[in-house]
């Protein structure tokens, strides 16, 4: 039986305050959707089935190169992190998997598995880390990892990825996500072609060891930590990688990893069309890889991404991209941010499900640009909160995520157990 | 024998004023390069062999949606344009080909060929136009051309491209460049996947008629004239197109068609590495597709592009990308801008040839980031004007392009023959 | 009595189909808002009072430098345009003023006034045009207008602005909007300081003739039509201008005139705080000055702008910024776009009025970042369409703007009267 | 007498290998400049007088939020840093001042002064730090410092700045630079107007204690560490601050702190024109605040900035902006980067001095856009390295900075004394 970290009676008490209003709102929304020929219960069922993975590192407070300001009750290790993830899962009922980052989350894999299964949590994709030097590692990644000019460094990075696969096998993961920071800070520092050859060779060595039922996800990013060039800089390079590697290789789209003004939903469509859309790192951004909460800056963009996903679901068979949050929580309680972000990802999905696809298609074919865009906006403007809340309620989650979490006093409780961490100046400017 | 529009005695008179200084500067630079182990004459020979095509439309004054302010002596038709191109070719000795745009330059192909051959000019890639409606055409491109939802519109656009190939065969062109403005202005206006399928199908129909010794170039552009999405929006999509079409299909890179901050030289490297770099539309930009003079805003970026080209020349066999200027001259005499831009493209090439590639490679392999970037900067900082000027002088061109052109009074002469065009408010805001 | 261009019985017939549902939705929303302590009728009253001006040029089809594709029934002159504006006003009940552009709309001012008063329309700010050469004007604006190096050109531009004031006095306008395209396309083309001195001197000459009860609005824009530098390039320069000119001078904010990623709502706040926010040109953009329909690309940004306006209304006395749509309708019926955009501007206003300001302030003071942003999102997610529709219904407008307009067949009717315009290739690339 | 850290005989030995070539190159360049009417010795004298401050923190290896990879021989404290700065000063003869950051460089001020005076170094502007929490400080800056909603936090930040002034008085600084990271990560997290009021009030309290012969510099930055809004986000806000504070307040321009595509040289011109240009933090960037080496990405932009400075020098009296490098050296030896960057800043200055200002002005007034921009490019293309090298040689510096520094083996020597620092994963993603 699933353990609950938050006392279920608290959840029930909070829900009971809101349930009558929710039912009235759900009914009223149902009636409005019915007029549009949409069954609210069908939408709710799909929303209830939706899962987005939580990254283990997301439950700790993030920071910038300038400083990190820890919050109260910071998780001390992966086992604390799993407990925090369990809280998110319990209240949202939308985040049943955790994504591990090695070596940060390194521990006895069997113990990891047991810790997660207590809360009915599974493990999503494994994440390797060759963008920082682990304690005691022989070669430094200062000048690159999988694409480094030094062969021993590349080999070390390959082996680290193979180790991630091994851990993943034990804990039940079925995917490896590879994001590297490799690139350069100066024109000429690296030769683009040579560097990419090194990268492809190293990835092929990893791919060769990938189990048959696994997928490998490569993630592109325009810049940071490299500031002149980045090896996997955009979806074009990412697509080439997935093609070069083979059938089990797919591209991962992080919403904050693109050049300014880029039409991300179109990239999603292209990758889906050519069979290489692996999944998402959801977050939001205004400037660069800001790693802000999903939907907090441009919620319509998130909806447009889901509009492509719903379209692709109908269009392609065997289409099942991975969903993961990947955010940096610098000024909020990470649990609060992750809960609301999971709900906001569901929200975008629910809104996209409301689009009148037949009407949209007719408008598109008739060159009725305004009619077509109104079909999207009508769906987007619908306040689907009652659908999300009802799905949570019916699955044992919280109608009001923030109020319930705060009422439960979880953060204060762990703050008593977990020692305070001193704020750090990185000394980097 | 080649006809000269500018009286050669004027060129000689202007050159004779500068020749002594040039020879002294060339010698002095030769000595400095010699210290670096570089033969100035070898560089000069390569520069002298370099050709960049002039676009026929570039010799007319450009404009914006807000207004166009014509200059004096605007060319009235393609034959006037060919004469203007001949002036550029005569003085720069670097632009021996002209690129035609159909239907703007439509005329009896044999007459076109004769007009060009008078000045020893050849024809570069043919350019089709389905981003504007030609007078009397049956279907409008308002909602797209090769990717339109309407089949008759797509067919019309295909046939127009086939017509461009036919004209090109007669005039001696060996390539077709396809740039379309297709896209959308509103989320939902088009279905990305369907639209791209239409585009690919149409391009395959064109490709099927491409002569065996031709190339087809597709050109990507982030936005404009479409302001929400563009079918061929970036090099990723462009690369997929070239792969889908076949061996004769290549990607064209216009330096102003990218998202802000994008590392263009890296895209050049990737396309070259995967055998799909077709060539360039040279120009410069600060904001969008500004179509400013090549090297006028960020000359180091132009050099870095040529650094990739020189690297690729050594690395890949059968590497011969096409070079064309594609600029909009709103406030300058277009002939002046095109002459200086041709020279600036040569300049970047000459500088890239000066890079100590062995030293660069050693620095790259040794992770000496500063040493590597200094290898580039040492080459870039070299003032290669004496090399360019000597190459021109020896081929009958002008040492000082601007001074010689102005001394010849060409613009005033054509202004007497060609009637003034009234400045126009487009009425678009 | 106000004339109606659309037969009121058609409006009534369309409304009667939807009125019962609207009343049910309004009631249901009212109940939900009541729970939040908000009176729906109070919001509706504010929305009903809201006015946004329609630009005369907006009812014609827009275009780009590449092409313009006219629609059916294009207005032939300012009197046709006024009729189109009257349709928008009749159905939306939100656009009771028209903004004129001189010389495009030049006509006998008294006739203009009469034409507008038939439909109970007034005139908003006058717009001068020195970014294009008018037929027969002596000096060209090719190299600038109010900031040109040539004194006669500057004087001509000053006089044109004074003429706009004169026309405005007769038609009842109370403001002059000055947007110039002046700038440069090449580093060095102009001296920034000298050019700005010229501009300020010219503006002071115009300001000196501004009637006491008028305002002068200056509008900044990052780029286009100038592609290296622009005289009034951002709000910093715009603010300096308004300070230099005096009390009647204010800054106009066009949502599409900013650098990528800029936080526009913060600029709105700064200008309001320092008493220089004059008003808005509403539209939306993804890349540059795309002039897309307001709220069509990033509706949350439009809401955040209105969130600042509602905050400023409470904070500052005598705060009454001007509202105008400024869009380019390239692929839609301009009347349809302008109607929906007017409604979308109202929508953002209504949503901003729903923000729980006391709760927001408490969250801000308590550093509850998530609580604060949720206060905004709760308001934004509310589907306020019933409020907008009810306000329209009660004022004689249309519940469903698009359906009613289409049912009335206005476009087909004017297409029979107004001759078709041929699609034009500008010949500019 | 000035102590030298690098043995002068090494410098002399290295110089002697290059002196003959340098003299020949200097003479040859002198002759070419003479033809343009420019005295090479006059330029050299100005270059030799040019000083740019080195930031104390710049001599340590930088990093990103993902990782920091230390180099060998990292400075342990401010006294090691001063020695590193002395090396830079000795070889470049262009960096006679050091800029301190408190509390990082906190030490007995008299000891600081003595340490610097050994090497004839002075102290440039003091830098306060309220973007990170110092060990043991009472209030956290997690939610802001000078603009925090909490009054005690603001007071603490004010007092820290006053302490910086006190330290500065003793060491002989004459300026305080204030850069804060304050802003917000979510729409609504802060009220823009209230937050800015807090900031202005706090700055006024600091300004009130500023000695009469000091300047206060405020520095704007678009984003990072705050990712939705930043209090001092651009030059517009920065200008308002300087005006609100008074005569001793000026704006600091960091070249990497602007929105994409912004014309920075124009901002420089505007601030100079309105008397508020305080100075620069020189560096370069391709994407965000990349803090790359000055002139390494876009050297022409650096030249255009200096073109404005030379223009302003002639135009305004009492114009003497501060120059400081502010770079993050992640993959290079910081001393090497800072030496070359100092030289590159001098290079841009030397090139700007070569501009034919009378010819430029004539071209500008005659609307000869191409002639004007060629005047700039002619100056920029001049390889002024012989001027820089001769100025260094004559002042006891190194002709070839990199070769001489490497020959001296400084880094290896300090690596023997200063203990290795372990590479750190920040654990932030």
Short mmCIF file of N, CA and C in Angstrom, two decimals, chain D residues 248-292:
data_model
loop_
_atom_site.label_atom_id
_atom_site.label_comp_id
_atom_site.label_asym_id
_atom_site.label_seq_id
_atom_site.Cartn_x
_atom_site.Cartn_y
_atom_site.Cartn_z
N UNK D 248 26.83 63.93 -8.83
CA UNK D 248 27.92 62.97 -8.69
C UNK D 248 27.52 61.57 -9.13
N UNK D 249 26.32 61.46 -9.65
CA UNK D 249 25.82 60.13 -10.04
C UNK D 249 25.88 59.96 -11.55
N UNK D 250 26.39 58.81 -11.97
CA UNK D 250 26.59 58.53 -13.39
C UNK D 250 26.23 57.08 -13.70
N UNK D 251 25.99 56.84 -14.98
CA UNK D 251 25.61 55.49 -15.42
C UNK D 251 26.84 54.72 -15.92
N UNK D 252 26.88 53.47 -15.53
CA UNK D 252 27.95 52.59 -15.98
C UNK D 252 27.38 51.66 -17.05
N UNK D 253 28.14 51.51 -18.12
CA UNK D 253 27.70 50.66 -19.23
C UNK D 253 28.57 49.40 -19.27
N UNK D 254 27.94 48.26 -19.05
CA UNK D 254 28.62 46.98 -19.23
C UNK D 254 28.19 46.45 -20.60
N UNK D 255 29.13 46.12 -21.43
CA UNK D 255 28.79 45.78 -22.82
C UNK D 255 27.92 44.54 -22.94
N UNK D 256 27.88 43.71 -21.91
CA UNK D 256 27.11 42.47 -21.99
C UNK D 256 25.75 42.51 -21.31
N UNK D 257 25.31 43.69 -20.91
CA UNK D 257 24.10 43.79 -20.09
C UNK D 257 22.86 44.27 -20.84
N UNK D 258 22.84 44.08 -22.15
CA UNK D 258 21.77 44.66 -22.95
C UNK D 258 20.90 43.58 -23.60
N UNK D 259 19.75 43.99 -24.08
CA UNK D 259 18.88 43.07 -24.81
C UNK D 259 19.55 42.69 -26.14
N UNK D 260 19.15 41.55 -26.70
CA UNK D 260 19.71 41.17 -28.00
C UNK D 260 19.53 42.29 -29.03
N UNK D 261 20.55 42.46 -29.86
CA UNK D 261 20.51 43.37 -31.01
C UNK D 261 20.58 44.86 -30.67
N UNK D 262 20.59 45.20 -29.40
CA UNK D 262 20.58 46.62 -29.03
C UNK D 262 21.84 47.32 -29.55
N UNK D 263 21.65 48.55 -30.01
CA UNK D 263 22.76 49.37 -30.48
C UNK D 263 23.41 50.05 -29.27
N UNK D 264 24.46 49.47 -28.78
CA UNK D 264 25.07 49.94 -27.53
C UNK D 264 25.79 51.25 -27.74
N UNK D 265 26.46 51.41 -28.86
CA UNK D 265 27.20 52.65 -29.08
C UNK D 265 26.27 53.86 -29.08
N UNK D 266 25.03 53.64 -29.44
CA UNK D 266 24.07 54.74 -29.42
C UNK D 266 23.70 55.11 -27.98
N UNK D 267 23.60 54.13 -27.14
CA UNK D 267 23.35 54.40 -25.71
C UNK D 267 24.52 55.19 -25.13
N UNK D 268 25.71 54.81 -25.53
CA UNK D 268 26.90 55.55 -25.08
C UNK D 268 26.79 57.01 -25.50
N UNK D 269 26.38 57.22 -26.73
CA UNK D 269 26.25 58.59 -27.22
C UNK D 269 25.19 59.36 -26.44
N UNK D 270 24.05 58.73 -26.21
CA UNK D 270 22.97 59.43 -25.49
C UNK D 270 23.42 59.81 -24.07
N UNK D 271 24.02 58.87 -23.37
CA UNK D 271 24.43 59.15 -21.99
C UNK D 271 25.49 60.25 -21.97
N UNK D 272 26.39 60.22 -22.93
CA UNK D 272 27.41 61.28 -22.98
C UNK D 272 26.74 62.62 -23.26
N UNK D 273 25.80 62.61 -24.17
CA UNK D 273 25.15 63.87 -24.58
C UNK D 273 24.39 64.51 -23.42
N UNK D 274 23.85 63.66 -22.55
CA UNK D 274 23.08 64.22 -21.43
C UNK D 274 23.87 64.18 -20.12
N UNK D 275 25.20 64.08 -20.26
CA UNK D 275 26.08 64.29 -19.11
C UNK D 275 26.07 63.20 -18.07
N UNK D 276 25.66 62.00 -18.45
CA UNK D 276 25.53 60.96 -17.43
C UNK D 276 26.30 59.68 -17.76
N UNK D 277 27.25 59.76 -18.67
CA UNK D 277 28.06 58.57 -18.94
C UNK D 277 29.17 58.47 -17.91
N UNK D 278 29.07 57.48 -17.06
CA UNK D 278 30.08 57.33 -16.01
C UNK D 278 31.28 56.50 -16.44
N UNK D 279 31.03 55.48 -17.21
CA UNK D 279 32.15 54.64 -17.62
C UNK D 279 31.68 53.28 -18.08
N UNK D 280 32.64 52.36 -18.12
CA UNK D 280 32.40 51.07 -18.76
C UNK D 280 32.89 49.89 -17.94
N UNK D 281 32.18 48.82 -18.09
CA UNK D 281 32.70 47.50 -17.78
C UNK D 281 32.89 46.83 -19.12
N UNK D 282 34.13 46.70 -19.53
CA UNK D 282 34.40 46.11 -20.84
C UNK D 282 34.42 44.59 -20.77
N UNK D 283 33.82 43.97 -21.75
CA UNK D 283 33.84 42.53 -21.96
C UNK D 283 33.16 42.30 -23.30
N UNK D 284 32.88 41.07 -23.64
CA UNK D 284 32.15 40.81 -24.87
C UNK D 284 31.14 39.71 -24.61
N UNK D 285 30.17 39.59 -25.48
CA UNK D 285 29.13 38.59 -25.29
C UNK D 285 28.51 38.23 -26.61
N UNK D 286 28.04 37.01 -26.68
CA UNK D 286 27.31 36.55 -27.86
C UNK D 286 25.84 36.30 -27.52
N UNK D 287 25.55 35.95 -26.28
CA UNK D 287 24.19 35.55 -25.93
C UNK D 287 23.61 36.42 -24.81
N UNK D 288 24.23 36.38 -23.65
CA UNK D 288 23.72 37.15 -22.52
C UNK D 288 24.89 37.87 -21.88
N UNK D 289 24.92 37.86 -20.57
CA UNK D 289 26.05 38.47 -19.86
C UNK D 289 27.17 37.42 -19.81
N UNK D 290 27.69 37.11 -20.98
CA UNK D 290 28.63 35.99 -21.09
C UNK D 290 29.99 36.32 -20.47
N UNK D 291 30.27 37.61 -20.32
CA UNK D 291 31.52 38.04 -19.69
C UNK D 291 32.75 37.48 -20.38
N UNK D 292 32.67 37.41 -21.70
CA UNK D 292 33.83 36.94 -22.47
C UNK D 292 34.84 38.08 -22.63
#
